[in-house]
């Protein structure tokens, strides 16, 4: 029984991260779910037909409660809040395999940011049904709502986001656009950067009040190009840019004197970058150090 219980951990971490947008909070939620399981008496545990389903239900409810309180916390957050970026496990991370989040389209930064615009109930219904393929009857049991209500929640959430994965050829093309952006940035070539950015592009940074960065989004390709060049020229020490996979998509890792200072995620349409998310909050960069 113990091995079967512990084998659920990776699934629960995957679920928690998508629900909360934070690996640290997901780990805490899963730890709490396990604590509640082990607090049950032996006979109570034996009465539970599917411990995995029980753990999923408890973890989801914990996350639902956390999402409710997160709204108040984020109102006090300094600057913009961006979900915690994750590296590709194949790119050198030494994390416990049980804690690795499966990187698919449901963890792209664009999708996670879209989830942030939803109510907690919409987010939970969409993730449980559309991502993890739970039936609406199962979602209803987890959330304490009717199946019909859960269907409506998921439908409303679905209208806010598209989860279609880009074709492989398009993904390779996106990597090329990010690579061109890297080279133009390193060369401090503002015209080249402007050419890679959509005129209506948005740059959003998250420093959490712990490091210096812009507090409000920057709108427009020209302003974004000028800003990123100013960042590269204004930082003392060795400034290096490395191509990395960020939440399953092409991205960039920024280091100052060998220490990770920020992670950049991109959204791309055609040949142009439409959105850049720059995570600088050191508490969200643990997996990159």
Short mmCIF file of C-alpha atoms in Angstrom, two decimals:
data_model
loop_
_atom_site.label_atom_id
_atom_site.label_comp_id
_atom_site.label_asym_id
_atom_site.label_seq_id
_atom_site.Cartn_x
_atom_site.Cartn_y
_atom_site.Cartn_z
CA UNK A 1 0.00 0.00 0.00
CA UNK A 2 2.81 2.42 0.87
CA UNK A 3 4.48 2.05 -2.56
CA UNK A 4 1.14 2.51 -4.30
CA UNK A 5 0.47 5.67 -2.30
CA UNK A 6 3.91 7.15 -2.97
CA UNK A 7 3.67 6.33 -6.68
CA UNK A 8 0.86 8.90 -6.91
CA UNK A 9 3.23 11.75 -6.01
CA UNK A 10 4.29 12.68 -9.53
CA UNK A 11 0.69 12.77 -10.76
CA UNK A 12 -0.26 14.97 -7.81
CA UNK A 13 2.67 17.34 -8.39
CA UNK A 14 1.66 17.64 -12.05
CA UNK A 15 -1.90 18.41 -11.02
CA UNK A 16 -0.90 20.89 -8.32
CA UNK A 17 1.46 22.82 -10.58
CA UNK A 18 -1.19 23.30 -13.26
CA UNK A 19 -3.75 24.35 -10.69
CA UNK A 20 -1.48 26.78 -8.83
CA UNK A 21 1.19 27.88 -11.33
CA UNK A 22 3.82 27.38 -8.64
CA UNK A 23 5.94 24.28 -8.09
CA UNK A 24 6.68 25.27 -4.50
CA UNK A 25 2.98 25.67 -3.69
CA UNK A 26 2.18 22.43 -5.52
CA UNK A 27 4.73 20.56 -3.42
CA UNK A 28 3.23 22.05 -0.24
CA UNK A 29 -0.30 21.05 -1.32
CA UNK A 30 0.78 17.48 -2.07
CA UNK A 31 2.66 17.27 1.22
CA UNK A 32 -0.50 18.36 3.04
CA UNK A 33 -2.58 15.74 1.18
CA UNK A 34 -0.16 13.01 2.23
CA UNK A 35 -0.18 14.29 5.81
CA UNK A 36 -3.98 13.96 5.86
CA UNK A 37 -3.73 10.42 4.47
CA UNK A 38 -1.24 9.30 7.13
CA UNK A 39 -3.36 10.95 9.82
CA UNK A 40 -6.14 8.46 9.04
CA UNK A 41 -6.35 5.35 11.15
CA UNK A 42 -5.57 2.00 9.54
CA UNK A 43 -9.24 0.97 9.38
CA UNK A 44 -10.15 4.33 7.80
CA UNK A 45 -7.47 3.86 5.14
CA UNK A 46 -8.73 0.34 4.44
CA UNK A 47 -12.23 1.71 3.82
CA UNK A 48 -10.96 3.85 0.93
CA UNK A 49 -11.35 1.85 -2.27
CA UNK A 50 -8.98 4.01 -4.34
CA UNK A 51 -6.28 5.82 -2.33
CA UNK A 52 -5.06 7.51 -5.54
CA UNK A 53 -8.48 8.99 -6.22
CA UNK A 54 -8.71 10.06 -2.56
CA UNK A 55 -5.34 11.84 -2.78
CA UNK A 56 -6.37 13.53 -6.03
CA UNK A 57 -9.58 14.77 -4.47
CA UNK A 58 -7.83 16.09 -1.35
CA UNK A 59 -5.02 17.73 -3.34
CA UNK A 60 -7.54 19.40 -5.67
CA UNK A 61 -9.54 20.75 -2.73
CA UNK A 62 -6.41 22.07 -1.05
CA UNK A 63 -5.45 23.79 -4.31
CA UNK A 64 -8.95 25.22 -4.68
CA UNK A 65 -8.66 26.76 -1.20
CA UNK A 66 -5.18 28.09 -2.01
CA UNK A 67 -6.42 29.66 -5.23
CA UNK A 68 -9.05 31.54 -3.26
CA UNK A 69 -6.48 32.98 -0.86
CA UNK A 70 -3.95 33.56 -3.67
CA UNK A 71 -6.11 36.29 -5.14
CA UNK A 72 -5.76 38.34 -1.96
CA UNK A 73 -2.01 37.64 -1.77
CA UNK A 74 -1.47 38.70 -5.38
CA UNK A 75 -3.26 41.97 -4.79
CA UNK A 76 -0.40 42.74 -2.38
CA UNK A 77 2.27 41.38 -4.73
CA UNK A 78 4.82 43.94 -5.90
CA UNK A 79 4.49 44.28 -9.69
CA UNK A 80 3.14 41.62 -12.03
CA UNK A 81 2.74 37.95 -10.96
CA UNK A 82 3.93 35.36 -13.49
CA UNK A 83 3.69 31.58 -12.97
CA UNK A 84 6.89 29.83 -11.93
CA UNK A 85 8.89 28.77 -15.03
CA UNK A 86 10.15 25.20 -15.28
CA UNK A 87 13.13 23.79 -17.20
CA UNK A 88 13.10 20.67 -19.35
CA UNK A 89 14.31 17.75 -17.17
CA UNK A 90 16.49 16.63 -20.10
CA UNK A 91 18.46 19.87 -19.97
CA UNK A 92 20.51 19.10 -16.91
CA UNK A 93 18.19 19.29 -13.92
CA UNK A 94 18.97 16.92 -11.07
CA UNK A 95 15.51 17.05 -9.52
CA UNK A 96 13.92 13.92 -8.11
CA UNK A 97 12.08 12.25 -11.02
CA UNK A 98 9.02 11.97 -8.79
CA UNK A 99 8.89 15.76 -8.59
CA UNK A 100 9.31 16.46 -12.29
CA UNK A 101 6.41 18.12 -14.02
CA UNK A 102 5.52 16.66 -17.41
CA UNK A 103 6.06 19.46 -19.90
CA UNK A 104 3.21 19.51 -22.39
CA UNK A 105 0.97 22.19 -23.85
CA UNK A 106 -0.93 22.50 -20.57
CA UNK A 107 2.12 24.06 -18.91
CA UNK A 108 3.03 26.54 -21.65
CA UNK A 109 3.41 29.99 -20.13
CA UNK A 110 0.61 31.32 -22.33
CA UNK A 111 -1.77 28.67 -21.00
CA UNK A 112 -0.79 29.20 -17.36
CA UNK A 113 -1.17 32.96 -17.68
CA UNK A 114 -4.61 32.45 -19.21
CA UNK A 115 -5.54 30.25 -16.24
CA UNK A 116 -4.69 33.17 -13.95
CA UNK A 117 -7.57 35.17 -15.46
CA UNK A 118 -10.13 32.55 -14.41
CA UNK A 119 -12.01 32.06 -11.18
CA UNK A 120 -10.61 29.28 -8.96
CA UNK A 121 -13.60 27.07 -9.76
CA UNK A 122 -13.21 27.59 -13.53
CA UNK A 123 -9.51 26.80 -13.34
CA UNK A 124 -10.01 23.60 -11.37
CA UNK A 125 -12.85 22.40 -13.62
CA UNK A 126 -10.87 23.07 -16.80
CA UNK A 127 -7.63 21.48 -15.60
CA UNK A 128 -9.30 18.39 -14.13
CA UNK A 129 -11.52 17.78 -17.17
CA UNK A 130 -9.58 19.04 -20.20
CA UNK A 131 -6.03 18.28 -19.05
CA UNK A 132 -6.40 15.25 -16.79
CA UNK A 133 -9.53 13.85 -18.45
CA UNK A 134 -11.66 13.45 -15.34
CA UNK A 135 -15.36 13.15 -16.10
CA UNK A 136 -17.64 15.96 -15.02
CA UNK A 137 -19.18 13.58 -12.48
CA UNK A 138 -15.73 13.11 -10.94
CA UNK A 139 -15.01 16.84 -11.10
CA UNK A 140 -18.34 17.47 -9.37
CA UNK A 141 -17.43 15.10 -6.55
CA UNK A 142 -14.07 16.81 -6.10
CA UNK A 143 -15.39 20.38 -6.18
CA UNK A 144 -18.69 19.87 -4.43
CA UNK A 145 -20.70 21.17 -7.38
CA UNK A 146 -23.12 19.48 -9.77
CA UNK A 147 -21.84 17.93 -13.03
CA UNK A 148 -23.85 20.49 -14.99
CA UNK A 149 -22.26 23.36 -13.05
CA UNK A 150 -18.78 21.91 -13.65
CA UNK A 151 -19.52 21.61 -17.35
CA UNK A 152 -20.49 25.29 -17.44
CA UNK A 153 -17.37 26.28 -15.50
CA UNK A 154 -15.12 24.39 -17.90
CA UNK A 155 -16.92 25.82 -20.92
CA UNK A 156 -16.52 29.38 -19.65
CA UNK A 157 -12.84 28.72 -18.95
CA UNK A 158 -12.30 27.11 -22.34
CA UNK A 159 -13.45 30.26 -24.10
CA UNK A 160 -10.51 32.09 -22.54
CA UNK A 161 -7.77 29.84 -23.80
CA UNK A 162 -6.65 27.63 -26.66
CA UNK A 163 -4.67 24.52 -25.76
CA UNK A 164 -3.82 23.34 -29.26
CA UNK A 165 -0.16 22.35 -29.49
CA UNK A 166 1.88 23.80 -32.36
CA UNK A 167 2.96 21.34 -35.08
CA UNK A 168 6.53 20.08 -34.77
CA UNK A 169 7.65 22.14 -37.75
CA UNK A 170 6.16 25.27 -36.20
CA UNK A 171 7.85 24.53 -32.87
CA UNK A 172 11.21 24.35 -34.66
CA UNK A 173 10.42 27.65 -36.37
CA UNK A 174 9.64 29.24 -33.00
CA UNK A 175 13.01 28.07 -31.70
CA UNK A 176 14.61 29.83 -34.65
CA UNK A 177 12.79 33.08 -33.83
CA UNK A 178 13.98 32.90 -30.21
CA UNK A 179 17.52 32.17 -31.41
CA UNK A 180 17.42 35.20 -33.70
CA UNK A 181 16.18 37.30 -30.77
CA UNK A 182 19.09 36.03 -28.66
CA UNK A 183 21.64 36.92 -31.33
CA UNK A 184 20.15 40.38 -31.88
CA UNK A 185 20.08 40.98 -28.14
CA UNK A 186 23.72 39.94 -27.76
CA UNK A 187 24.64 42.25 -30.64
CA UNK A 188 22.55 45.07 -29.10
CA UNK A 189 20.94 45.41 -32.51
CA UNK A 190 17.76 47.37 -31.84
CA UNK A 191 16.49 47.38 -35.47
CA UNK A 192 16.87 43.56 -35.62
CA UNK A 193 15.03 43.18 -32.32
CA UNK A 194 12.22 45.44 -33.52
CA UNK A 195 11.93 43.31 -36.65
CA UNK A 196 11.43 40.19 -34.53
CA UNK A 197 8.82 41.78 -32.25
CA UNK A 198 5.19 42.30 -33.16
CA UNK A 199 4.37 46.05 -33.11
CA UNK A 200 1.81 45.33 -30.41
CA UNK A 201 4.03 42.99 -28.39
CA UNK A 202 3.91 43.00 -24.59
CA UNK A 203 6.80 42.50 -22.16
CA UNK A 204 5.86 41.51 -18.61
CA UNK A 205 8.39 41.06 -15.80
CA UNK A 206 8.08 39.51 -12.33
CA UNK A 207 10.57 40.55 -9.68
CA UNK A 208 8.27 40.06 -6.70
CA UNK A 209 9.70 43.17 -5.07
CA UNK A 210 12.92 41.23 -4.42
CA UNK A 211 14.94 42.42 -7.44
CA UNK A 212 14.83 45.45 -9.70
CA UNK A 213 12.61 45.24 -12.77
CA UNK A 214 9.76 47.08 -14.45
CA UNK A 215 6.55 46.94 -12.43
CA UNK A 216 4.13 47.47 -15.32
CA UNK A 217 4.04 45.71 -18.71
CA UNK A 218 5.89 47.38 -21.58
CA UNK A 219 3.78 47.72 -24.72
CA UNK A 220 5.19 47.95 -28.26
CA UNK A 221 8.10 46.38 -30.09
CA UNK A 222 10.19 49.57 -30.18
CA UNK A 223 10.03 50.13 -26.43
CA UNK A 224 10.69 46.46 -25.66
CA UNK A 225 13.78 46.40 -27.91
CA UNK A 226 15.17 49.51 -26.25
CA UNK A 227 14.47 48.10 -22.81
CA UNK A 228 16.17 44.71 -23.30
CA UNK A 229 19.27 46.37 -24.78
CA UNK A 230 19.37 48.73 -21.79
CA UNK A 231 19.18 45.68 -19.52
CA UNK A 232 22.16 44.03 -21.22
CA UNK A 233 24.28 47.17 -21.17
CA UNK A 234 23.32 48.30 -17.67
CA UNK A 235 24.13 45.11 -15.76
CA UNK A 236 27.63 44.90 -14.25
CA UNK A 237 29.65 41.73 -14.71
CA UNK A 238 29.35 38.95 -17.25
CA UNK A 239 25.91 38.89 -18.93
CA UNK A 240 25.19 35.63 -20.79
CA UNK A 241 22.12 34.38 -22.66
CA UNK A 242 21.49 30.65 -23.19
CA UNK A 243 18.75 28.94 -25.19
CA UNK A 244 16.68 26.71 -22.92
CA UNK A 245 13.30 25.04 -22.95
CA UNK A 246 10.91 26.98 -20.69
CA UNK A 247 7.67 25.18 -19.85
CA UNK A 248 8.00 23.05 -22.96
CA UNK A 249 8.62 25.98 -25.33
CA UNK A 250 11.78 27.71 -26.65
CA UNK A 251 13.01 30.27 -24.14
CA UNK A 252 16.11 31.95 -22.75
CA UNK A 253 18.11 31.69 -19.53
CA UNK A 254 19.89 34.87 -18.42
CA UNK A 255 22.91 34.67 -16.12
CA UNK A 256 25.00 37.34 -14.45
CA UNK A 257 28.48 36.15 -13.52
CA UNK A 258 27.27 32.55 -13.82
CA UNK A 259 24.23 33.01 -11.55
CA UNK A 260 20.71 32.72 -12.99
CA UNK A 261 19.08 36.14 -12.87
CA UNK A 262 16.02 35.65 -15.06
CA UNK A 263 14.17 33.26 -17.35
CA UNK A 264 12.38 34.46 -20.49
CA UNK A 265 9.34 32.72 -21.97
CA UNK A 266 7.87 33.69 -25.34
CA UNK A 267 4.62 33.57 -27.27
CA UNK A 268 5.07 33.69 -31.04
CA UNK A 269 2.65 34.19 -33.93
CA UNK A 270 4.06 33.66 -37.40
CA UNK A 271 7.50 35.26 -37.52
CA UNK A 272 6.93 37.72 -34.68
CA UNK A 273 7.16 37.56 -30.90
CA UNK A 274 3.88 38.72 -29.42
CA UNK A 275 4.56 38.27 -25.70
CA UNK A 276 7.60 37.99 -23.47
CA UNK A 277 7.43 36.95 -19.82
CA UNK A 278 10.59 37.65 -17.83
CA UNK A 279 10.69 35.95 -14.44
CA UNK A 280 13.29 37.53 -12.14
CA UNK A 281 11.86 36.71 -8.72
CA UNK A 282 14.64 34.50 -7.25
CA UNK A 283 12.08 32.47 -5.32
CA UNK A 284 10.70 31.27 -8.67
CA UNK A 285 14.11 30.36 -10.11
CA UNK A 286 15.08 27.55 -7.73
CA UNK A 287 14.87 24.92 -10.47
CA UNK A 288 17.27 26.91 -12.65
CA UNK A 289 20.12 27.37 -10.21
#
